[in-house]
Coordinates of C-alpha atoms and ligand atoms in Angstrom, one line a residue:
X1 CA 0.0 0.0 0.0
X2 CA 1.1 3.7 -1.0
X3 CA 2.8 5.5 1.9
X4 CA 3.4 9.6 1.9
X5 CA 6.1 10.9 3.1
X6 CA 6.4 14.7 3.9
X7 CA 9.2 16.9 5.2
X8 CA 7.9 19.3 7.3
X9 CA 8.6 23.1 7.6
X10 CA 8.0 24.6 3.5
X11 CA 6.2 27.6 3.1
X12 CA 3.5 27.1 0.0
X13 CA 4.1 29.6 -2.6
X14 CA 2.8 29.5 -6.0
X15 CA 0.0 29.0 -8.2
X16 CA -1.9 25.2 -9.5
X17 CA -5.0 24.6 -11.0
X18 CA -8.0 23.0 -9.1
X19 CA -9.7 19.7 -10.4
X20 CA -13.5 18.8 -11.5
X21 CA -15.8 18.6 -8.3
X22 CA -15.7 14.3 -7.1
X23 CA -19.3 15.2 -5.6
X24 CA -20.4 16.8 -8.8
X25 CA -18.8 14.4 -11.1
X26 CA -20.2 11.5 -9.3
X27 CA -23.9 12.2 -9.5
X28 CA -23.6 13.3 -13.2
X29 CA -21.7 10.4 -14.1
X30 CA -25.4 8.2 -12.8
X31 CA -27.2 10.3 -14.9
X32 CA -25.6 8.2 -18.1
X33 CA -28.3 5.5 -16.7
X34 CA -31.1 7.9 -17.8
X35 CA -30.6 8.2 -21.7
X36 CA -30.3 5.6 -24.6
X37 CA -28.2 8.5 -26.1
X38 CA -24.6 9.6 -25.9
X39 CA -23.0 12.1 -23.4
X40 CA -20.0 13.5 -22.9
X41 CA -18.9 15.2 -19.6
X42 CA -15.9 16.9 -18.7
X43 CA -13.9 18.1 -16.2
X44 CA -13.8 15.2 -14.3
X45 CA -11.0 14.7 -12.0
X46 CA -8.6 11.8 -11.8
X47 CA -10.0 9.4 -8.9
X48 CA -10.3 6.2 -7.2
X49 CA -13.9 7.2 -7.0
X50 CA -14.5 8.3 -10.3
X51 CA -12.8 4.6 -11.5
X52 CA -14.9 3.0 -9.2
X53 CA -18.3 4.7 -10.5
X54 CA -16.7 4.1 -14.2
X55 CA -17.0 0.4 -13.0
X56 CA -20.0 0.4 -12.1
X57 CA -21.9 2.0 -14.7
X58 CA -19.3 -0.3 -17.2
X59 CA -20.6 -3.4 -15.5
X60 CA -24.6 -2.4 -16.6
X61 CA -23.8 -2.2 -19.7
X62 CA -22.8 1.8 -20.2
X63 CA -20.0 2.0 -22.6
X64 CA -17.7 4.2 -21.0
X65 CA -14.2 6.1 -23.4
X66 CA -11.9 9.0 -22.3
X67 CA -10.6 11.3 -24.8
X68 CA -7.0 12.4 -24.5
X69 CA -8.3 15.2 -22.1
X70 CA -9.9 13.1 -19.5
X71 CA -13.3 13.6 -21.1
X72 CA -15.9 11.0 -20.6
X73 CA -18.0 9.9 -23.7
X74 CA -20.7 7.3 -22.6
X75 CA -22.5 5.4 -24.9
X76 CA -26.1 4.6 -22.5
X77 CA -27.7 2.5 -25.9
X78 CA -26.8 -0.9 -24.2
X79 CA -27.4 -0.7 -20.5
X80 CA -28.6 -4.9 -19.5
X81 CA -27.7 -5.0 -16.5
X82 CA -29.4 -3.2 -13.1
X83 CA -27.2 -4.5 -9.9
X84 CA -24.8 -3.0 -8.1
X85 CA -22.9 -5.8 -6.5
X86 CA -21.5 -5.4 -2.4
X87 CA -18.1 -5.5 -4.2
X88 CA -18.4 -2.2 -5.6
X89 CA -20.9 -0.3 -2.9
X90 CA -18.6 -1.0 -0.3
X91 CA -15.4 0.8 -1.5
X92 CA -17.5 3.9 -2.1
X93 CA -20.9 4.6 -0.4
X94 CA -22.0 6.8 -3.7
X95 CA -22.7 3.8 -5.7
X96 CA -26.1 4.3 -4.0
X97 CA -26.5 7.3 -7.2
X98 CA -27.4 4.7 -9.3
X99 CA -30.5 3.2 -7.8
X100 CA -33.0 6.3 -8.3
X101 CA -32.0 6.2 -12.2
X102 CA -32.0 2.7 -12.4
X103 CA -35.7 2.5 -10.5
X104 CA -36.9 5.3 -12.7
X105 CA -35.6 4.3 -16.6
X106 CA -36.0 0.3 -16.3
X107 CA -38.7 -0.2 -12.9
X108 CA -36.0 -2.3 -11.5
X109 CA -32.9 -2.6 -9.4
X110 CA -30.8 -4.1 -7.4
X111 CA -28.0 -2.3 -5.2
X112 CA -26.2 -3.6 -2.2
X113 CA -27.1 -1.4 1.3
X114 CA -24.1 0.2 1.9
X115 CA -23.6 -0.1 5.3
X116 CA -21.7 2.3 8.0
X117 CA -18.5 3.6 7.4
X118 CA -15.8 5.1 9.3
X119 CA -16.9 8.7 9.8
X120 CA -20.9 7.0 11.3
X121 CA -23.6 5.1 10.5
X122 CA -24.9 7.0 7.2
X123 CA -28.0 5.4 6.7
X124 CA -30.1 5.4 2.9
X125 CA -33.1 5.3 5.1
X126 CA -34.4 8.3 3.3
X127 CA -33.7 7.2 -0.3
X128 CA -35.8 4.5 -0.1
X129 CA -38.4 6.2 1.6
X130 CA -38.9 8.9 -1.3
X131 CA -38.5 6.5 -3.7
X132 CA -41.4 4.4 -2.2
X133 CA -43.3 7.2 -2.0
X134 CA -43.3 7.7 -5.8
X135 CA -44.4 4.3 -6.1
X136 CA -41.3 1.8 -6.2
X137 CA -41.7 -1.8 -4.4
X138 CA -38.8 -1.7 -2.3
X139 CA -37.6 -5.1 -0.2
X140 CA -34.2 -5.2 1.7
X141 CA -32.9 -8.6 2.0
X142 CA -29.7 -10.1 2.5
X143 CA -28.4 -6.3 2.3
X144 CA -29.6 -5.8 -0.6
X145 CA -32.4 -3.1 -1.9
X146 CA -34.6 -4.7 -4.4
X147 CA -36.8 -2.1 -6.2
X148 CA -39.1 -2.7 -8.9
X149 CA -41.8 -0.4 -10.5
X150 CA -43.9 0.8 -13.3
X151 CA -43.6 4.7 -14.0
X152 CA -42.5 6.2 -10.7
X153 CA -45.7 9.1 -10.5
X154 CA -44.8 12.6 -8.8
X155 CA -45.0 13.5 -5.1
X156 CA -44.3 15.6 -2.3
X157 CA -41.6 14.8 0.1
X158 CA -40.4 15.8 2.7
X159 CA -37.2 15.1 4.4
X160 CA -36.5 14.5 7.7
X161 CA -33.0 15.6 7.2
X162 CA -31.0 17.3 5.2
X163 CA -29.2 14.6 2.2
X164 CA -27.3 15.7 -0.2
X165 CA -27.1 12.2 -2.0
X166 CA -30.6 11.2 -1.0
X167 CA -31.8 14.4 -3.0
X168 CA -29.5 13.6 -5.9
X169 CA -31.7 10.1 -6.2
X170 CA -34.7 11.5 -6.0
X171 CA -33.9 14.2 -8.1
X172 CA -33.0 12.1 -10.8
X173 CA -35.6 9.3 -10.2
X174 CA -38.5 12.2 -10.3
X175 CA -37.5 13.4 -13.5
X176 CA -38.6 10.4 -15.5
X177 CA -41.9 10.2 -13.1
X178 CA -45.5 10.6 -14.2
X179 CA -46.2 14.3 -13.1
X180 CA -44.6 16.6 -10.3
X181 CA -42.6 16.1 -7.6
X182 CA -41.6 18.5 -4.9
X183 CA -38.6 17.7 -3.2
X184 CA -38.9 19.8 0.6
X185 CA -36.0 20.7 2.8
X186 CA -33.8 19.3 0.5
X187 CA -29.9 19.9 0.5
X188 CA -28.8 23.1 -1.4
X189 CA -25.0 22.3 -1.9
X190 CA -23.9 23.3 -5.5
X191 CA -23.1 19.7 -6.6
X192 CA -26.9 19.8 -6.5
X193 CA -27.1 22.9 -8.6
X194 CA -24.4 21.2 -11.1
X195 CA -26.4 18.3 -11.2
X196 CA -29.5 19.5 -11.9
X197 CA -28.1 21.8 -14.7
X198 CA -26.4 18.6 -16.1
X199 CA -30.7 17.1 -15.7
X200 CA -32.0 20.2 -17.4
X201 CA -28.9 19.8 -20.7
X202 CA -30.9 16.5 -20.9
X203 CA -34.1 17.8 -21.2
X204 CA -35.6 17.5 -17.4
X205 CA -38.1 20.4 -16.3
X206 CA -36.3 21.0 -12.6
X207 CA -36.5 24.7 -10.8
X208 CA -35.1 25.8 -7.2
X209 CA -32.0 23.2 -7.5
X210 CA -30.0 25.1 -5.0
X211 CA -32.8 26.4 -2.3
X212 CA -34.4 23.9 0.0
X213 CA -37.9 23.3 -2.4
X214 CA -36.5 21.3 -5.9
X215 CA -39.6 21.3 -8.4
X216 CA -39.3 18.1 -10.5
X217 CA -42.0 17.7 -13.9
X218 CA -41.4 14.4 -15.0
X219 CA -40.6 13.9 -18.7
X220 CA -41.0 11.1 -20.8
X221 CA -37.3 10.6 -22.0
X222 CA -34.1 12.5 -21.5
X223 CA -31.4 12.8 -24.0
X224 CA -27.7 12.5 -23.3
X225 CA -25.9 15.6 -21.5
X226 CA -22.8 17.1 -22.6
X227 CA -22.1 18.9 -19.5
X228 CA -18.4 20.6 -17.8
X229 CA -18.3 19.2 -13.9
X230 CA -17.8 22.7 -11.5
X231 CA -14.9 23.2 -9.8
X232 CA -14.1 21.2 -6.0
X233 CA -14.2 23.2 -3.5
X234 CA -13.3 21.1 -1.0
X235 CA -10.0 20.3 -3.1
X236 CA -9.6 24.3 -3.2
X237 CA -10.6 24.9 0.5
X238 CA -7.9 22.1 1.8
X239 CA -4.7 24.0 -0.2
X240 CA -5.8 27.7 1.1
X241 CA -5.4 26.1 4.4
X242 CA -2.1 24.4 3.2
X243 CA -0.6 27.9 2.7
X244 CA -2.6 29.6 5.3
X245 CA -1.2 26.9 8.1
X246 CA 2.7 27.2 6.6
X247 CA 2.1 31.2 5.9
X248 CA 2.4 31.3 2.5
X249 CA 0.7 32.6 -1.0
X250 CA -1.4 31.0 -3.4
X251 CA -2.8 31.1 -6.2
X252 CA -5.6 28.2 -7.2
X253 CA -7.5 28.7 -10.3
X254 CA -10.0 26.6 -12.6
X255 CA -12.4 27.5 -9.0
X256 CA -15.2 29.2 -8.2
X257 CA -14.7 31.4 -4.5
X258 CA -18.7 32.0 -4.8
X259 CA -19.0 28.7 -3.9
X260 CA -16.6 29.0 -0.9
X261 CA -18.2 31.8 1.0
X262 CA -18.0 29.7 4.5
X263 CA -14.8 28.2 4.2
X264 CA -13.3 32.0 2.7
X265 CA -14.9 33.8 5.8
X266 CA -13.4 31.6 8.1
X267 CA -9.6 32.1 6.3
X268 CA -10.1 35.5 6.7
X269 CA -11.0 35.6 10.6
X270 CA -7.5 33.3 10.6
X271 CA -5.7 36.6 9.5
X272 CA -5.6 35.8 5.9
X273 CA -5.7 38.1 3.1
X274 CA -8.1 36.7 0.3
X275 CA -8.5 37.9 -3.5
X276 CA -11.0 36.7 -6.0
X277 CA -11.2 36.2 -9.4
X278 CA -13.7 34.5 -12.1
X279 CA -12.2 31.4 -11.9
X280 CA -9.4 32.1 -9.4
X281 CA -8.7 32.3 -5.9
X282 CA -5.7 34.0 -4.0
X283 CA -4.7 33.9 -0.4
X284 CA -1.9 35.5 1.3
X285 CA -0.5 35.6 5.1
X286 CA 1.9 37.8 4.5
X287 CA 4.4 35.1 6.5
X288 CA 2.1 35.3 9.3
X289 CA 0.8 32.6 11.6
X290 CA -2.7 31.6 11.3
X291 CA -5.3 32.1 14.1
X292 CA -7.3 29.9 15.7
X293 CA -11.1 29.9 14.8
X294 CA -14.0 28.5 15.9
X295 CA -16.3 25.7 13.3
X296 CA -20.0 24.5 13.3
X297 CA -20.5 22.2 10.5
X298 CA -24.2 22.3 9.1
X299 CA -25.9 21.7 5.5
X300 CA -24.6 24.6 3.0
X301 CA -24.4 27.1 3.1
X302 CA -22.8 26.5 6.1
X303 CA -19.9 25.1 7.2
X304 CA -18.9 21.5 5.6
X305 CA -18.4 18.9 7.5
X306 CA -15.8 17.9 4.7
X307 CA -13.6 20.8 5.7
X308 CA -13.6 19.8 9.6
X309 CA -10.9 17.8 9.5
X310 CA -8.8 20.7 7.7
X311 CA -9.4 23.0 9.6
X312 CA -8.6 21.5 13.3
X313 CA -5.2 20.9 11.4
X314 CA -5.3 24.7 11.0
X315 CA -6.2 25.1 14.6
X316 CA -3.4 22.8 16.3
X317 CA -0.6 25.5 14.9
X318 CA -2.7 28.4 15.2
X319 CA -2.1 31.4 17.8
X320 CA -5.4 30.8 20.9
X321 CA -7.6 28.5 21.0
X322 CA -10.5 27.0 18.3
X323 CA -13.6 25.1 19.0
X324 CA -15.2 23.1 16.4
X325 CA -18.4 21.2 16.4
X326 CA -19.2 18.5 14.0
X327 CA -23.7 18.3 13.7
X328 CA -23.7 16.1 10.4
X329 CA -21.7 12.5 11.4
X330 CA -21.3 11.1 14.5
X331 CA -17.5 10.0 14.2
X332 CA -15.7 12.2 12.4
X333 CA -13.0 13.2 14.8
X334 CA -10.2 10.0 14.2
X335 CA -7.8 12.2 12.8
X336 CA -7.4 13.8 16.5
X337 CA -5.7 10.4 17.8
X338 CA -3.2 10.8 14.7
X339 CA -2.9 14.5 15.6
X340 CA -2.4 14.2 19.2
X341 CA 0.7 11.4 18.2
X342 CA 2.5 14.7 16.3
X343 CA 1.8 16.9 19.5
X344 CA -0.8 18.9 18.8
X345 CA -3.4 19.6 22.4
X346 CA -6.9 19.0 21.5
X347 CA -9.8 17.7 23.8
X348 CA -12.5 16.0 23.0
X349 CA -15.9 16.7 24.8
X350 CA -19.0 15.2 22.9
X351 CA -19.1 16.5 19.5
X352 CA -16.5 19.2 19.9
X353 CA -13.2 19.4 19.8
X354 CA -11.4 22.2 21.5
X355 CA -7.8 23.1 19.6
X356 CA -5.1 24.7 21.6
X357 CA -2.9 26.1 19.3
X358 CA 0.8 24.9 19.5
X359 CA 3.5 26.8 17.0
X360 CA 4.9 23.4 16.3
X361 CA 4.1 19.9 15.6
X362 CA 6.5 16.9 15.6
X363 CA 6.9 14.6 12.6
X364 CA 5.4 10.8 13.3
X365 CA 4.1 7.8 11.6
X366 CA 0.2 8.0 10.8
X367 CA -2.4 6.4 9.9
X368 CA -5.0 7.8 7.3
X369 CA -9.0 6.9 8.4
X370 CA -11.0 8.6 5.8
X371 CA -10.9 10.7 3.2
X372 CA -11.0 14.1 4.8
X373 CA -9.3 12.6 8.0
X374 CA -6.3 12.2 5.6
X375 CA -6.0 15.3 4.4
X376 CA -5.6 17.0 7.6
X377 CA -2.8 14.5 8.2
X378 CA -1.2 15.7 5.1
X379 CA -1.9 19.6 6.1
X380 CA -0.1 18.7 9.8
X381 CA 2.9 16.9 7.9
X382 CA 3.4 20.4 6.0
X383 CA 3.9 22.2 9.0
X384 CA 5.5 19.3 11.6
X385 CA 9.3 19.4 12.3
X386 CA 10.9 16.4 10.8
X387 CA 9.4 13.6 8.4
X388 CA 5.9 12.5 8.9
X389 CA 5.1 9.4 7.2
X390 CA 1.5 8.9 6.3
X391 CA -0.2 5.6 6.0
X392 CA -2.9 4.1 4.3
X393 CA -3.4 7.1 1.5
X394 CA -5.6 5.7 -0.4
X395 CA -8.2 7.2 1.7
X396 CA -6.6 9.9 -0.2
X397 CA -6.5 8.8 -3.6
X398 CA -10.2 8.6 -3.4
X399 CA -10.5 12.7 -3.2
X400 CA -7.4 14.5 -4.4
X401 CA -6.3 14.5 -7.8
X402 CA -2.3 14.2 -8.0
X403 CA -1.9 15.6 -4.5
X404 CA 2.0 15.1 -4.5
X405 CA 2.2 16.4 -7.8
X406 CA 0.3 19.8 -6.6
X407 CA 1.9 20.3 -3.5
X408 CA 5.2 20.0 -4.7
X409 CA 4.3 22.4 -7.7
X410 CA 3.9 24.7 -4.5
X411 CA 6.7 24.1 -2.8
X412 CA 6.2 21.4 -0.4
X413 CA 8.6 18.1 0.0
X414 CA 6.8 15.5 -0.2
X415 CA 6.5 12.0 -2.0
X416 CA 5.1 9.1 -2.6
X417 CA 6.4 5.4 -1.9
X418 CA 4.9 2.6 -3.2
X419 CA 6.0 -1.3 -1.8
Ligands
UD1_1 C1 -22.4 13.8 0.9 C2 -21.0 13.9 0.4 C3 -20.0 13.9 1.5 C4 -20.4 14.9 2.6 C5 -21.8 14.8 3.0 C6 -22.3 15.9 3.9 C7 -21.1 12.9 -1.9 C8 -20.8 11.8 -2.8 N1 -20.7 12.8 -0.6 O1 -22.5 12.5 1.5 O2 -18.7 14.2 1.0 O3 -19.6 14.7 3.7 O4 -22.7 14.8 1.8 O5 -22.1 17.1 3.3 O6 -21.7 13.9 -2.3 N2 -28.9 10.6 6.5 C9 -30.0 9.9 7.0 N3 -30.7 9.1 6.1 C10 -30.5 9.1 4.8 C11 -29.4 9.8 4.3 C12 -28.6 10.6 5.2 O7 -30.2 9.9 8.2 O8 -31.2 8.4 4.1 C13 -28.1 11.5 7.4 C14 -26.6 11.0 7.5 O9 -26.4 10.0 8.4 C15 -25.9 12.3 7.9 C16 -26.7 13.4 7.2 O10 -28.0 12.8 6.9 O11 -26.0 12.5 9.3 C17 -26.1 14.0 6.0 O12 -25.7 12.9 5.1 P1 -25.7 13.0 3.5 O13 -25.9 14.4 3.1 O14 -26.7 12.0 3.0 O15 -24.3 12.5 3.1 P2 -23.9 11.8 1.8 O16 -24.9 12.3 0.7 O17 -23.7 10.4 2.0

């Protein structure tokens, strides 16, 4: 298994691009289950997750080419196959995309559960709620969901909480449905926006993708969508921290800082100075240390809870002390243990972890847990004294496009080592 290994103590400087939104591309990439026709979608960033999806949809029939630029061209006229085996589900929860389309195109499906993972429970509960509501059959047996049905028909729903995956189904299920559906406190993220443009490309009637009321009129057939995936801005929020935690200046551009605003606000109560462009995004410290800030992660357009883990990186160098509270999974704090091992002084009480800011960190072996857990490892590496070596990174690999490749581009030692 790939190992990192980063020498501390390298102020970021410089300027990269950013990479094609993984929870934008995902979603889009399911829609290739709604059409007979061809699409073509780019911008889609370089990932375990995007391989796995690729997979997936391959293994159903959807013939899947790049063109030299990473583009995908899907050909969706031989789709036979509706399952979406444990094998698959369990190395990337998302695979649950494919059920709503597959329900709502061909009245059948059948997609492993899948399961907890390591940040909490993450149930589908609500998935298959709305998609019984628009008429599906659903059974799960053997950890499977079974779901057959004639034309899904249109409904109101109303979530109990906020999903951002759970609104992608239903959003795409309800735009092949019999009549309107009206999806109700449902997540407003801008991978939901990006989606739903991507829907409307292929000729779905959807209005209010981005506030908490999505207004679905059911079609009878969708073309194929030749759509560009937005930027990541989780990918651009974890290198302004990178510089903003060694007290550099960077430049990131292919981005979008309007979709940022919480993340930015918080970099600027750090002591950062932050300029924005169309497409680009420039922080400076001015060589200064960061300070520490307090976090509440909630739905957008608050805080995201995929940023957490960044950002009590930021807090364990910073000057005073940072509180952050994590409201959307119940175990998202196991980088801490890892961070605590390279010195930094953080308690834990409940959901909240209280950061005492130390100027330096120590260099130590680590062990990456999730995604985002892994990228706050690497953030802490940048800054620690000595060579950290980071463990199990393909945690990593699922999220962040060429990381090594990037950081280096921006000054930072650090490599890769494969066994
Ligand atoms: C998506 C993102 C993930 C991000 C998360 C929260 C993708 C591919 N992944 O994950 O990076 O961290 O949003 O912003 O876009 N819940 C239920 N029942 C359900 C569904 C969800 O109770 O049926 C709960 C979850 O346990 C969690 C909360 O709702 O507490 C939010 O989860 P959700 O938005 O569904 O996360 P994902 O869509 O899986």
């Amino acid at each position: 298994m790939d190992k990192l290994l980063i020498t501390g103590g390298h102020q970021l400087n410089g300027e990269i691009r950013i990479s094609g939104a993984k929870n934008a591309a995902l979603p889009i990439l399911a829609t290739t289950l709604l059409t007979d026709a061809t699409s073509k979608i780019s911008n889609v960033p370089h990932l375990q997750d995007i391989i796995t999806m690729m997979n997936l949809l391959k293994k159903m029939g959807v013939n899947l080419e790049l063109d030299d630029n990473f583009n995908i061209v899907a050909d969706s006229s031989n789709i036979n196959s509706f399952n979406a085996d444990y094998s698959m589900v369990k190395t990337m929860r998302a695979s649950i995309l494919v059920l709503g389309p597959l329900v709502t195109k061909f009245g059948k499906a059948h997609v492993s559960l899948p399961g907890g993972c390591a940040i909490g429970a993450r149930p589908v509960n609500l998935h298959i709620q709305g998609l019984t509501a628009m008429g599906a059959k659903i059974k799960v047996e053997n950890g499977y969901i079974t779901a057959e049905a004639d034309r899904l028909h249109g409904t109101t729903l109303c979530m109990d909480v906020v999903t951002v995956t759970g609104t992608e189904n239903l959003m795409m299920a309800a735009t092949l449905a019999d009549g309107l559906t009206i999806i109700e406190n449902a997540a407003r993220e801008p991978e939901i926006i990006d989606l739903a443009n991507c829907l409307i490309g292929m000729g779905a009637k959807i209005t209010g993708a981005g506030t908490d009321t999505i207004r679905i009129e059911g079609v009878e057939k969708l073309s194929g969508c030749n759509h560009r995936v937005l930027p990541d801005r989780i990918e651009t929020g974890t290198y302004l921290i990178a510089a903003a935690m060694t007290s550099g200046k960077i430049r990131l551009n292919n981005t979008d800082a309007n979709i940022l605003d919480a993340v930015l606000l918080k970099l600027l109560e750090s002591g950062a100075t932050i300029t924005r462009g169309d497409d680009w995004i420039e922080l400076d410290m001015q060589g200064r240390r960061p300070r520490a800030i307090d976090i509440h992660t909630a739905p957008y357009p608050a805080f995201p809870t995929d940023m957490q883990a960044q950002f009590t990186a930021l807090n364990t160098i910073a000057e005073g002390v940072g509180m952050l509270t994590e409201t959307i999974f119940e175990n998202r704090f196991m980088h801490i243990s890892e961070l605590q091992r390279m010195g930094a002084k953080i308690r834990l009480e409940g959901n909240t972890a209280i950061v005492t800011g130390n100027r330096k960190l120590q260099a130590a072996p680590v062990m990456a847990t999730d995604l985002r857990a892994s990228a706050g490892l690497v953030l802490a590496g940048l800054v620690a004294e000595g060579n950290t070596l980071i463990e199990r990174i393909y945690h990593l690999d699922r999220g962040y496009e060429q990381i090594e490749a990037k950081l280096t581009q921006l000054g930072a030692k650090i490599q890769r080592i494969s066994d």
